[in-house]
Structures are given as C-alpha cells and as structure tokens.
Amino acid sequence: MREVAVVAFTQSEHSGEDQGLLETEILAPVIGEIKERTGLTRFGFTCSGSCDYLQGAPFAFVSALDTVGAWPPISESHVEMDGAWALYEAWVKLQIGEIDTALVYGFGKSTQNDIRAIFTQQHDPYYLAPLGVDNVSLAALQARAYMDESGVKEDDLRAVAARSRAAGRGNPFALDLPDPADGAGYDVAPLREHDVAPLTDGAAAIVLAAGDKARELCERPAWITGIDHRVEPHSPGARDLTRSESTRIAGEKAGAAGVEIAELYAQFSHEELILREALGLGDDVTVNPSGGALAANPLMAGGLIRIGEAASRIHDGTAARTLGHASSGPCLQQNLVCVMSGEK
Amino acid sequence: MPSDVNHVVEFPGGYTRSVGPVIGRFLSELRDGRLVGVRTSEGRVLVPPTEYDPDTGDDVTGEFVEVGPVGTVTTWSWVAHPAKEHPFDRPFAWALIRPDGADTALVHALDLGVFDAGAEPPKTLKTGMRVRPKWRAERTGTIGDIECFLPEVTMINPQAKLEFRLSGGRALRRYLEGISQGRIFGNRCPVCEAVIVPMKETCPRDGVPMTEEVELPDVGTVTTFAVNNIPDPRAPAVPFVSGYVLLDGAGVTMLTLIAGVPADQIRMGQRVRAAWKPREEWDASVGNIKWFEPIDEPDVPFDEIKDYL
Ligand SMILES: [Zn+2]
C-alpha cells in the first residue's frame, strides 16, 4: 500500500444561524486557507461531498467548484454524501499511484430548510418515505432499543451531551451551546433536545498527500494506516439496532485497536455509546475532544471534520494514533473508520 | 429556522416507480388487507420484503408467507410535537413492529389515543406491547393502506348505569327536615334509652320502634379520626381529617369531616362544633354542615368516650 497522509485540515467557524451566505461562500475561505497553508494551488485530484437537497438545487455542488478553480480542466469527482466518503475516493485514487496530492472538501447549509423533511425524502420510497418518518424519529427508535438492551438511562445520554457541549465551548470552530438544561423537554422521546445535534452551517477541507510529498508539506503527517467503510441494510427493522455491526467490522479492518483519541460522528447521544462499543474503545480513549457533532453538525462535512480533527491531534503532537469516524443513513446505517498514525 | 419559504422543489404529480415482483406483491396484498413477508433461502421471513436477503445478498425465494397481522413492538419513539409530514397532528409513537411469523420488523406509526401537544410518552407505550394494523377502508397498494397500528385489546370498560327513584323513608325525611332548618334531630330508644343520630326508624341495638324525638346541640366530642392524604371533592384540602363525633347527649357517633385546624392538631377527646354553610345555601341535605371545627373547651377524658370508639 502507498503511504498516504492527511497533511492539512481547515474548517469554517460553524454557525447555528443563517449568516446569509451561500454554501459556496461558506466554503471559499476554507479552500483559500488550505491552499495558503499547503502552498498548493493545483491538486492531482479534487473530490467533494455535499447534498443538493440541502440547497434545493440540482447540481448545487457544481457551483462550489468555482472555489477550487476548475480551469484549465481539473480531475474532479463528487459524492452525494459526507466529505469523508470523498476522502475515501481520493485515498483510492492516491493508491492507484498516478497522483501525489488530493484536495477533499465537504459543505452543507442546514439552516435554510427543513432538514427532517429532507431526510425523510432520502429514505426508500416504498416503505419509509411515504410514512413521513424523519431521521430523528428513527434515531429515537434506535435509542430506545439500545437503552432497553443495555440498561443505559437518559442521564447517561445527558452526560454524553454535557461533555460534548463543554468540549465544543473550548473549540473555536464549534457552536457555543450551554450545558443541557434541567428539565429539557423531549424532542422525540427518549431523545431530549440536547441529545440531538444542532442545526449547523459549515464547511471543511483536507489535503491528502502520498509519500515524500506528504513529508514535504507537513512536519508531522497523519499517515492513514487503515481506512474502511461498511454498509448495513437500509431497513432499520432488518438490523439489530442495539449495536453497529458495520462500525465494528470497519474498525477491525482499519485497525482501531490502540488509538488514543477517537473522533466519532455521533449525531445523537446514544450513537456515541453504540459506536464506542462497536470500536471497543475503553475509558482510556479520549472521545470527541472537539465536541463532536453534538457541538456542531455541518451536514456533509461532519464526518470529514472528525477525520480532520483526529489528524490535527497528530499534526500538533498530542497523540500518536487517532481515529476519525463518519456515518451516513438512518440509524447509523453506514460507517467509515479512518485510523491515523504519526509514525510510518 | 428561516423566515419565509421562497423556494420549493417538487416533482409535479410525483414520481412513477416500478415496484417489481417482491415489493409489488407486498403492496398488492396490503391493498387486500393482508400482511405478507417473503422467505429467504435460509428460511427467514422478511417483512417488509426486499428482493435480497440482507444477510447474504442472495435473491429471496418466491415464497410469500402471510404474517401477523398482530405483531410485537421491538422498539418505539414518541413524537410529542408532530411535523406536518407526520401521519398525525397530535402526539403519537413510531414503532418497529415484528409481525407474528416474521423475522424482521417494519416501521409504522402507533396510535395510543388522543394526547395534548407536548405530552410525555404514555405508560402504556412499551417495548414488547402487542399491536395490530388499522386498515384504511379505501386501500390503494401503499404502505399507507395501514393507517397506523393500534394496541391489542387487553381490557374492556363496560359502562353500567341504572336509574332509581329513592325515598329516604320516614326517619330520614324527618332528620333532613331538621337539617334544612339548622337543627339536628335524633330519637331515643325506649329500651336502651340511647339517642340515635341521624334518626332511625328502629333501634339498631334492640330492634324496637323509636318513639321519642330529641333535638341535639351541634357540639360534641371527637372520639377517633383518620388523616387522609388522597384528595376528595368534599374535603377542603389535603391532608384532611375524617372523624367520629359524639354529639352531646347522643348515644352513637356520627362520621364527619373535621377541619378548621391543621390535621396534626386534632386529638381524641377534642371538643368540636358544626360549621354550617351560610343560611341562604341550606337545603334538605346533610351538606348543610360543612364539617366540625375545634372549640375552646377542655378535652373530654378518654374514659368518657372509650365506649364510643
Ligand atoms: Zn335501643
């Protein structure tokens, strides 16, 4: 396998309110900053993750290409998913060996639309979408199943939310959210308001580089030692919702054992607990020092940010071995695990 | 959320989709009011059916099996504030429901009755509860042919109402006549000489007709009492005290409310007086006396009331 590393990571200062910016306008400074940081203006490959439904415009991702400079023509691709899967595609491209650098980005604007109604339309058109069942309602089904099975109580979920929000207040890019309020009401029971990731606008970018190019661009590259993603049946009723088998396998394949820091893309409190179990993370592993998605959840960038945050802990020398996780689909349907190391 | 909607994405008339033989069979059976699953080559029954076994990716068999319609809730969530896309405009549950005979579960709405917006999940909503579909009268072959699921019937609440025209009898009529004038009547037994109040036709001890009418004062002595912590529409507050009061000159106690002081200051032997409603509210009812209240007199020694407990 070719040595490939995350060599740079940038993100926007995420917002919980509509700042009156287009998705492209949120993204542009992030791309500008990563070009400046790496000194690169052209990349061997460019791949992005976003969702046209968030803008309500077909091919909305195309206009974002203006921010990377698509003339003369560049090698480019897009996934209608979180940018973490764009990173996977770029990693594969780097493995093929024709290129040495790749720019990956993800962006999403959640505040200008009804996110739950949009997620409803992303479900299958036969059994789920016609019911009008939304992603939070489905997540709450998983929370209930997990709590029934594990004995975890609502207070345990609240502790996850409290820790995430406190960490987020120390992260200049995350939202400034207060501690979970006493007597916070249910959103969709058993999930309370603080158990659900906040609406967030934001963007993030990562530069991947191979071998010596990585060493040249970064003092301490975050080498990707393992990356894997797995998918489960779409239908929540065909799965065991009390665990995340896809995460378990992806973690095993990517070599999750022995990481010091894990950034998990948990959009609901209970998801963090399910993911920890699936990845076998003990109490000695620091989870979501950035605050995670419960402190800022720019859709389609949230998973990429987890990889970027995990890589940053290697860049700045706080950890030798970290893990970034991304998720997509109802009730943790598919999961991606990226394990990185400072040594190669 | 943003202020006003200024952009709508909608495909006019909706999309036309082929459903194929597996989903198509499920939807056709649904239109006929039946729930079916499809069998995998490993023998599991998938509901709702998919073309492939989710475990192996193999094609499912062509065998369809009628399941349910009763099923078990494997997990649930409670929507206290429904969105406009939701099937109800009042609180309801989503549930994963595994129909009897199936190995997987389907998502559907569960109606547990009428609740105010924002209501907490009802106690009856439980994993493991048994539910069955409520079919729409007009079915078209969509998942919405099941309007929702409803809990199995586990209890009934038959209503019984009979109407009567009762009269209280001579003694009670006379007693209420007194009460309606603010007077308390008893009557004396010719054998044991005890004064019975409220009035009775015969002495409960001796079984002989009562002969002499006696007017009693509205003061007496608490013989025993109980502190009640369950609200009662007739009582002033919780906790309230119900007690037996021996009116001066009476041979039996009366059950009444005792109020006017905190519950913990009421004693056996305490002297009390009737608190009457305002005169303009009197009618021929024992309700003319709201309750008895302590008066400033020395307690009666226990020995004098011990035979009336
Ligand atoms: Zn007698």
XYZ file of C-alpha atoms and ligand atoms in Angstrom:
654
model
C 0.000 0.000 0.000
C 1.117 3.503 -0.784
C 1.815 5.798 2.185
C -0.909 8.432 2.236
C -1.391 11.071 4.922
C -3.671 13.890 5.925
C -1.305 16.854 5.652
C -3.677 19.765 6.201
C -7.139 20.408 7.605
C -9.221 23.581 7.669
C -12.781 24.296 8.661
C -15.156 27.226 8.905
C -16.287 28.792 12.146
C -19.569 26.916 12.106
C -22.823 28.740 12.624
C -26.121 27.720 14.162
C -27.856 30.554 12.370
C -28.220 31.562 8.760
C -25.453 34.102 8.085
C -26.897 34.973 4.699
C -24.092 33.175 2.871
C -24.391 30.712 0.003
C -22.853 27.273 0.534
C -20.096 28.347 -1.871
C -19.454 31.471 0.165
C -19.105 29.401 3.333
C -16.700 27.098 1.535
C -14.497 29.625 -0.295
C -12.461 30.872 2.715
C -11.875 27.281 3.822
C -10.412 26.347 0.425
C -8.435 29.588 0.308
C -6.929 28.840 3.703
C -5.893 25.295 2.873
C -4.259 26.419 -0.365
C -2.340 29.029 1.562
C -1.407 26.578 4.304
C -0.014 23.987 1.909
C 1.256 26.398 -0.699
C -0.559 24.328 -3.300
C -2.925 25.847 -5.844
C -3.347 22.762 -8.036
C -4.043 19.218 -6.816
C -3.704 15.855 -8.505
C -7.345 15.145 -7.737
C -10.247 17.023 -6.201
C -13.208 15.320 -4.578
C -16.128 16.826 -2.668
C -19.053 15.680 -0.571
C -22.316 17.574 -0.320
C -26.050 17.142 -0.761
C -28.025 19.039 -3.395
C -31.196 18.581 -1.326
C -29.781 20.978 1.274
C -29.802 23.769 -1.311
C -32.874 22.529 -3.150
C -30.994 22.936 -6.436
C -29.857 20.161 -8.772
C -26.082 20.049 -9.249
C -25.629 22.607 -6.486
C -22.189 21.114 -5.861
C -21.013 22.264 -9.288
C -21.026 25.923 -8.310
C -18.727 25.082 -5.409
C -16.082 24.174 -7.999
C -15.562 27.895 -8.518
C -13.776 27.906 -5.185
C -11.135 25.408 -6.300
C -10.503 26.856 -9.753
C -11.653 24.400 -12.408
C -9.918 25.981 -15.397
C -7.793 24.722 -17.035
C -9.769 21.485 -16.541
C -9.032 19.510 -13.387
C -9.564 15.912 -12.357
C -12.593 16.109 -10.154
C -15.325 13.991 -8.595
C -18.233 14.428 -6.207
C -20.080 12.166 -3.784
C -23.630 12.968 -2.716
C -22.507 12.117 0.813
C -20.413 13.332 3.669
C -16.950 14.535 2.607
C -15.464 11.569 4.487
C -16.524 9.373 1.573
C -14.952 11.878 -0.834
C -11.770 11.413 1.190
C -12.083 7.662 0.723
C -12.407 8.096 -3.028
C -9.359 10.387 -3.073
C -7.410 7.857 -0.957
C -8.228 5.145 -3.520
C -7.092 7.468 -6.320
C -3.811 8.069 -4.488
C -3.393 4.303 -4.038
C -3.571 3.877 -7.807
C -0.411 5.933 -7.879
C -0.878 8.452 -10.705
C -1.112 11.429 -8.393
C 0.581 12.642 -5.224
C -1.908 15.158 -3.812
C -5.646 15.434 -3.428
C -7.980 18.128 -2.172
C -11.080 16.910 -0.373
C -13.877 19.081 0.916
C -17.381 18.888 2.275
C -20.000 21.535 2.979
C -23.604 21.905 3.970
C -26.110 24.516 4.948
C -28.824 23.251 7.295
C -30.424 26.462 8.497
C -32.321 27.381 5.331
C -34.510 24.316 5.050
C -36.469 21.709 6.962
C -33.736 19.127 7.499
C -36.048 16.480 8.927
C -38.359 16.665 5.926
C -35.330 16.414 3.623
C -34.023 13.331 5.412
C -37.495 11.807 5.076
C -37.170 12.105 1.289
C -33.812 10.324 1.429
C -35.472 7.169 2.749
C -36.719 4.412 0.461
C -39.836 5.449 -1.477
C -41.753 2.243 -0.739
C -41.788 1.668 2.973
C -40.299 4.662 4.821
C -40.624 7.937 2.895
C -44.430 7.638 2.409
C -44.873 7.332 6.175
C -43.233 10.711 6.709
C -40.882 9.218 9.272
C -37.880 11.504 9.838
C -34.300 10.830 10.872
C -34.764 11.961 14.475
C -37.782 9.683 14.959
C -35.761 6.760 13.591
C -32.764 7.647 15.764
C -35.092 7.654 18.775
C -36.212 4.125 17.846
C -32.572 3.098 17.972
C -32.029 4.934 21.264
C -34.998 3.124 22.849
C -33.814 -0.258 21.569
C -30.279 0.383 22.813
C -31.449 1.586 26.231
C -33.775 -1.400 26.658
C -30.928 -3.762 25.786
C -28.026 -2.116 27.638
C -29.702 -0.626 30.682
C -28.330 2.813 29.756
C -30.526 5.584 31.177
C -31.485 9.035 29.929
C -28.987 10.535 32.387
C -26.183 8.614 30.670
C -27.215 10.183 27.366
C -27.331 13.578 29.003
C -23.767 13.053 30.269
C -22.609 12.488 26.683
C -24.354 15.684 25.587
C -22.938 17.676 28.516
C -19.380 16.519 27.846
C -19.713 17.220 24.098
C -21.094 20.709 24.623
C -18.435 21.559 27.200
C -15.711 20.401 24.788
C -17.376 22.356 21.976
C -17.206 25.564 24.015
C -13.430 25.114 24.043
C -13.344 24.648 20.275
C -13.312 27.955 18.351
C -14.984 26.328 15.321
C -17.890 24.683 17.187
C -21.093 26.287 18.462
C -21.315 27.876 21.888
C -24.014 25.714 23.478
C -24.959 25.781 27.179
C -24.977 22.735 29.432
C -28.103 20.608 28.957
C -30.905 22.395 30.790
C -32.596 20.845 33.800
C -35.989 19.692 32.679
C -35.117 19.874 28.993
C -38.109 18.530 27.099
C -38.208 15.540 24.820
C -37.581 16.103 21.172
C -38.678 12.645 20.055
C -38.667 10.520 23.213
C -36.446 9.041 24.556
C -34.212 11.724 22.990
C -34.239 15.131 24.627
C -33.323 18.358 22.860
C -29.663 18.160 23.922
C -29.374 14.584 22.626
C -29.885 15.796 19.063
C -27.097 17.509 17.084
C -27.778 21.202 16.441
C -28.600 22.644 13.026
C -25.307 23.985 11.691
C -23.899 25.620 8.568
C -20.260 24.954 7.764
C -17.556 23.531 5.571
C -14.226 21.737 5.885
C -11.295 20.750 3.676
C -8.458 18.271 3.860
C -5.364 17.804 1.731
C -4.079 14.264 1.301
C -0.575 13.591 0.033
C 1.492 10.479 -0.644
C 4.984 9.540 0.497
C 7.682 12.207 0.321
C 5.199 14.786 -0.902
C 3.435 14.404 2.443
C 6.689 14.838 4.371
C 7.423 17.936 2.334
C 4.012 19.501 3.006
C 3.685 18.658 6.697
C 6.100 18.415 9.595
C 4.197 15.550 11.184
C 1.816 13.948 8.640
C -1.137 11.917 9.908
C -0.491 8.715 7.993
C -3.623 6.750 7.165
C -2.766 3.273 8.436
C -6.232 1.884 7.833
C -9.496 3.033 6.284
C -12.663 1.042 5.721
C -16.372 1.581 5.351
C -19.270 -0.842 5.632
C -22.973 -0.614 4.982
C -25.960 -2.401 6.519
C -29.486 -2.905 5.159
C -31.395 0.322 4.692
C -34.430 -1.011 6.553
C -33.983 -0.378 10.289
C -36.183 -3.377 11.044
C -33.777 -5.737 9.278
C -30.935 -4.793 11.629
C -30.048 -5.202 15.264
C -30.317 -1.564 16.266
C -28.680 -2.123 19.632
C -25.258 -2.428 18.019
C -23.354 -1.192 14.987
C -22.026 -4.203 13.170
C -20.814 -2.121 10.211
C -18.723 0.054 12.526
C -17.336 -2.997 14.269
C -16.132 -4.533 11.007
C -14.830 -1.231 9.610
C -12.979 -0.622 12.882
C -11.458 -4.067 12.820
C -10.350 -3.718 9.180
C -8.953 -0.228 9.760
C -7.120 -1.293 12.917
C -8.996 0.716 15.534
C -7.354 -1.055 18.475
C -4.884 1.056 20.424
C -5.974 4.546 19.371
C -5.569 7.315 21.951
C -8.147 9.726 20.576
C -11.330 8.963 18.643
C -13.485 11.497 16.857
C -16.875 9.839 16.394
C -19.592 11.254 14.158
C -22.439 10.729 16.631
C -25.382 12.966 15.748
C -27.321 11.683 18.755
C -26.034 10.998 22.279
C -26.795 7.281 22.240
C -24.893 6.853 18.954
C -21.630 7.690 20.708
C -22.230 4.853 23.195
C -23.082 2.375 20.427
C -20.015 3.438 18.415
C -17.686 3.172 21.423
C -18.851 -0.401 21.974
C -18.534 -1.276 18.301
C -14.980 0.052 18.158
C -14.020 -1.432 21.522
C -12.906 1.958 22.859
C -12.034 1.779 26.535
C -12.210 4.541 29.134
C -8.582 5.401 28.369
C -9.531 6.638 24.878
C -10.400 10.327 24.649
C -13.596 10.627 22.626
C -14.528 13.788 20.729
C -12.224 16.363 22.290
C -13.573 18.720 19.589
C -17.101 18.388 20.973
C -18.222 16.201 18.091
C -21.431 16.599 16.129
C -23.425 17.395 19.281
C -21.465 20.661 19.450
C -21.548 21.493 15.718
C -23.012 19.462 12.892
C -22.394 20.923 9.442
C -24.031 18.222 7.347
C -21.871 16.583 4.661
C -18.791 17.980 6.400
C -19.357 16.488 9.862
C -17.641 13.173 9.142
C -14.776 14.810 7.245
C -14.273 17.132 10.216
C -13.966 14.103 12.516
C -11.100 12.829 10.352
C -9.584 16.305 10.219
C -9.806 16.776 13.983
C -8.285 13.344 14.593
C -5.474 14.168 12.135
C -4.858 17.526 13.819
C -4.089 15.751 17.116
C -1.255 14.028 15.285
C -0.153 17.212 13.474
C 0.147 19.056 16.782
C 1.821 16.138 18.549
C -0.837 15.495 21.221
C -1.347 11.921 20.036
C 0.482 9.234 18.110
C -2.522 7.238 16.961
C -6.039 8.536 16.368
C -9.301 7.555 14.739
C -11.815 9.521 12.685
C -15.306 8.140 12.066
C -18.103 9.133 9.729
C -21.652 7.873 9.406
C -24.478 8.121 6.911
C -28.027 6.860 6.544
C -30.774 6.162 9.087
C -29.761 4.730 12.481
C -26.008 4.519 11.709
C -26.675 2.592 8.507
C -23.186 3.003 7.100
C -19.966 3.804 8.804
C -16.439 4.756 7.815
C -13.404 4.408 10.057
C -10.066 6.051 9.327
C -7.114 5.272 11.602
C -4.090 7.560 11.501
C -0.622 7.446 12.979
C 2.253 9.890 13.427
C 4.846 7.217 12.700
C 5.404 5.461 9.443
C -35.491 28.074 11.077
C -35.513 30.579 8.209
C -38.356 33.047 7.999
C -40.377 32.563 4.822
C -40.280 29.817 2.244
C -39.224 31.321 -1.076
C -38.151 28.214 -2.981
C -39.945 24.894 -3.433
C -38.671 21.686 -5.013
C -41.442 19.382 -6.164
C -41.873 16.928 -8.996
C -45.283 17.704 -10.496
C -47.661 14.808 -9.904
C -44.995 12.804 -8.102
C -42.646 10.133 -9.475
C -43.866 6.963 -11.123
C -41.899 3.999 -9.844
C -41.910 0.326 -10.802
C -42.039 -1.724 -7.649
C -41.036 -5.118 -9.073
C -42.436 -8.515 -8.128
C -41.356 -8.595 -4.470
C -42.348 -5.173 -3.204
C -45.272 -5.288 -5.653
C -46.597 -8.481 -4.100
C -46.357 -6.978 -0.611
C -48.198 -3.832 -1.692
C -50.868 -5.830 -3.569
C -51.524 -7.985 -0.517
C -51.610 -4.844 1.586
C -54.338 -3.489 -0.675
C -56.294 -6.669 0.065
C -55.830 -6.134 3.792
C -53.144 -8.782 4.309
C -49.577 -8.602 5.570
C -47.099 -10.888 3.848
C -43.386 -11.486 4.115
C -41.004 -13.170 1.726
C -38.932 -16.204 2.646
C -35.172 -16.235 2.212
C -33.352 -19.352 1.108
C -32.208 -19.699 4.707
C -35.833 -19.799 5.816
C -36.186 -16.382 7.393
C -39.276 -14.308 6.658
C -38.572 -10.677 5.727
C -41.220 -8.047 6.455
C -41.359 -5.703 4.679
C -39.980 -7.836 1.869
C -36.841 -6.951 -0.064
C -35.503 -8.576 -3.206
C -32.367 -9.750 -1.452
C -31.553 -11.417 1.827
C -29.940 -8.596 3.842
C -27.585 -11.111 5.470
C -26.244 -12.821 2.378
C -27.247 -10.697 -0.584
C -28.806 -13.770 -2.207
C -32.092 -13.491 -4.064
C -35.054 -14.259 -1.852
C -37.265 -17.227 -2.741
C -40.589 -16.701 -4.465
C -42.434 -17.893 -1.396
C -44.656 -15.360 0.299
C -45.997 -16.044 3.763
C -48.918 -14.389 5.440
C -47.790 -12.929 8.758
C -49.430 -11.165 11.698
C -51.452 -9.104 11.448
C -50.701 -8.951 15.164
C -47.136 -8.014 15.934
C -44.774 -7.129 18.732
C -43.230 -3.696 19.253
C -39.452 -4.183 19.296
C -38.686 -0.505 19.921
C -40.514 2.809 19.861
C -40.099 6.565 19.836
C -42.624 9.165 20.952
C -43.338 12.272 18.886
C -44.717 14.908 21.230
C -44.721 17.644 18.570
C -45.626 16.156 15.183
C -44.272 17.731 11.992
C -46.518 18.424 9.049
C -45.131 15.379 7.205
C -46.185 13.090 10.061
C -49.338 10.975 9.884
C -50.950 12.577 12.946
C -51.306 16.163 14.072
C -51.302 15.045 17.703
C -48.702 13.102 19.722
C -48.121 9.541 18.556
C -45.424 6.874 18.535
C -43.236 5.422 15.836
C -42.524 1.773 16.339
C -40.635 -1.103 14.864
C -43.193 -3.888 14.744
C -42.346 -7.535 14.131
C -45.490 -9.266 12.859
C -46.087 -12.758 14.233
C -44.319 -15.193 11.938
C -41.799 -12.633 10.628
C -38.071 -12.376 11.390
C -37.703 -8.660 10.708
C -39.703 -5.627 11.704
C -41.399 -2.810 9.850
C -41.565 0.848 10.817
C -45.008 2.304 11.274
C -46.991 4.768 13.325
C -48.666 3.619 16.514
C -51.781 5.401 17.741
C -52.231 5.331 21.507
C -55.116 7.751 21.692
C -55.591 11.477 21.998
C -52.925 13.468 23.858
C -52.251 17.175 24.185
C -49.313 18.561 22.216
C -46.069 18.041 24.078
C -47.388 15.135 26.152
C -44.859 12.773 27.742
C -44.839 9.210 26.409
C -47.749 7.287 27.954
C -47.008 4.476 30.403
C -48.819 2.012 28.148
C -46.172 2.507 25.436
C -43.756 -0.354 25.975
C -41.302 -2.490 24.095
C -42.999 -5.863 23.752
C -46.522 -4.492 23.501
C -48.826 -6.274 21.081
C -50.321 -4.270 18.245
C -52.334 -4.806 15.084
C -52.879 -2.766 11.943
C -55.770 -0.409 11.469
C -56.623 -0.739 7.793
C -57.920 2.084 5.697
C -61.331 1.497 4.156
C -60.063 2.693 0.748
C -56.743 0.985 0.004
C -54.523 1.687 -2.986
C -51.461 -0.523 -2.511
C -49.135 1.677 -0.463
C -47.637 1.374 2.994
C -50.273 3.945 3.987
C -53.024 1.330 3.441
C -52.274 0.658 7.064
C -53.423 3.896 8.641
C -51.495 3.053 11.783
C -51.159 0.272 14.323
C -53.312 0.043 17.419
C -52.666 -1.793 20.683
C -54.307 -5.203 21.017
C -57.451 -5.149 23.082
C -56.456 -6.278 26.561
C -59.165 -4.675 28.661
C -62.717 -3.512 28.326
C -64.521 -0.892 30.346
C -68.232 -1.692 30.258
C -70.420 1.166 31.365
C -73.341 0.427 33.717
C -75.998 2.957 34.524
C -79.310 2.319 36.238
C -81.785 4.925 37.293
C -83.823 4.871 40.514
C -86.344 6.985 42.372
C -85.377 6.564 46.012
C -87.047 7.980 49.060
C -85.243 8.111 52.332
C -88.084 6.833 54.462
C -89.855 8.489 57.298
C -86.947 8.798 59.753
C -84.504 10.225 57.265
C -87.128 12.605 55.867
C -87.723 13.971 59.356
C -83.981 14.240 60.006
C -83.393 16.192 56.776
C -86.344 18.405 57.567
C -84.491 19.356 60.767
C -81.209 19.873 58.966
C -82.892 22.157 56.440
C -83.805 24.370 59.417
C -80.386 24.157 61.040
C -81.495 21.666 63.674
C -80.130 18.200 64.466
C -82.675 15.572 65.457
C -82.102 12.192 66.988
C -84.503 9.781 68.550
C -84.429 7.837 71.779
C -84.841 4.120 72.138
C -87.495 3.119 74.636
C -85.429 0.115 75.733
C -81.775 1.193 75.925
C -82.571 4.927 76.120
C -79.685 5.771 73.749
C -80.248 8.707 71.400
C -79.576 7.648 67.847
C -78.465 10.300 65.377
C -79.146 10.569 62.470
C -82.665 9.402 63.238
C -83.668 5.842 62.592
C -86.979 4.026 62.418
C -85.866 1.336 64.855
C -83.095 0.972 67.420
C -80.155 -0.824 65.838
C -79.384 -2.416 69.222
C -82.824 -3.507 70.365
C -84.804 -3.722 67.165
C -87.767 -1.792 68.589
C -89.513 1.195 67.019
C -88.223 4.554 68.168
C -90.751 6.668 69.948
C -89.281 9.915 71.310
C -87.750 12.661 69.137
C -84.790 14.521 70.675
C -83.087 17.686 69.439
C -79.315 17.607 69.881
C -76.871 20.511 70.055
C -74.349 20.941 67.236
C -71.416 20.450 69.593
C -69.721 17.223 70.513
C -66.501 15.319 71.102
C -64.062 13.704 68.682
C -63.862 10.028 69.579
C -61.473 8.922 66.842
C -60.273 10.180 63.478
C -58.167 9.444 60.418
C -55.861 11.697 58.359
C -56.493 11.294 54.632
C -53.915 12.112 52.011
C -55.983 11.318 48.939
C -57.995 14.285 47.648
C -61.760 14.202 47.979
C -64.088 16.725 46.353
C -65.941 17.267 49.646
C -62.810 17.977 51.689
C -61.235 21.436 51.955
C -57.664 20.334 51.190
C -55.177 17.509 51.508
C -54.427 16.216 54.066
C -57.939 16.295 55.520
C -59.382 14.629 58.580
C -62.449 12.449 58.781
C -63.566 11.563 62.253
C -66.325 10.303 64.511
C -68.047 12.950 66.598
C -70.247 12.103 69.592
C -72.782 14.930 69.830
C -73.577 15.928 73.395
C -76.449 13.753 74.563
C -76.162 11.267 71.680
C -75.686 7.538 72.119
C -73.870 6.937 68.810
C -71.161 8.805 66.897
C -71.541 10.490 63.521
C -68.982 10.270 60.717
C -67.981 13.748 59.565
C -65.132 15.901 58.337
C -63.102 17.759 60.954
C -61.399 20.943 59.798
C -60.524 24.447 60.824
C -57.116 23.499 62.322
C -54.094 21.736 60.873
C -54.568 17.976 60.674
C -51.803 17.292 63.188
C -53.587 19.302 65.901
C -56.692 17.137 66.057
C -56.976 14.884 69.136
C -59.245 12.215 70.538
C -61.469 13.860 73.158
C -61.316 17.266 71.462
C -64.478 19.383 71.655
C -65.919 20.455 68.306
C -68.819 22.381 66.843
C -70.570 22.114 63.478
C -69.523 24.676 60.852
C -72.726 25.383 58.943
C -72.852 26.734 55.456
C -74.333 30.249 55.110
C -78.047 30.018 55.809
C -79.029 31.028 52.257
C -77.275 27.895 50.947
C -79.186 25.464 53.159
C -81.290 22.749 51.637
C -82.569 19.397 52.855
C -79.121 17.846 52.833
C -76.527 16.770 55.368
C -74.181 19.006 53.331
C -75.575 21.957 55.293
C -72.863 21.091 57.811
C -69.524 21.582 56.033
C -67.534 19.951 58.816
C -66.840 20.211 62.556
C -64.265 22.625 63.971
C -62.478 22.556 67.333
C -63.785 24.895 70.033
C -62.003 26.297 73.016
C -63.143 23.832 75.698
C -61.111 21.318 77.708
C -60.775 17.844 76.163
C -63.103 15.099 77.354
C -61.203 12.378 79.284
C -60.679 9.148 77.363
C -62.757 7.133 79.850
C -65.880 9.071 78.906
C -65.577 8.284 75.184
C -63.968 4.840 75.273
C -67.294 3.072 74.773
C -67.989 5.020 71.559
C -64.867 4.173 69.557
Zn -82.095 0.584 71.936
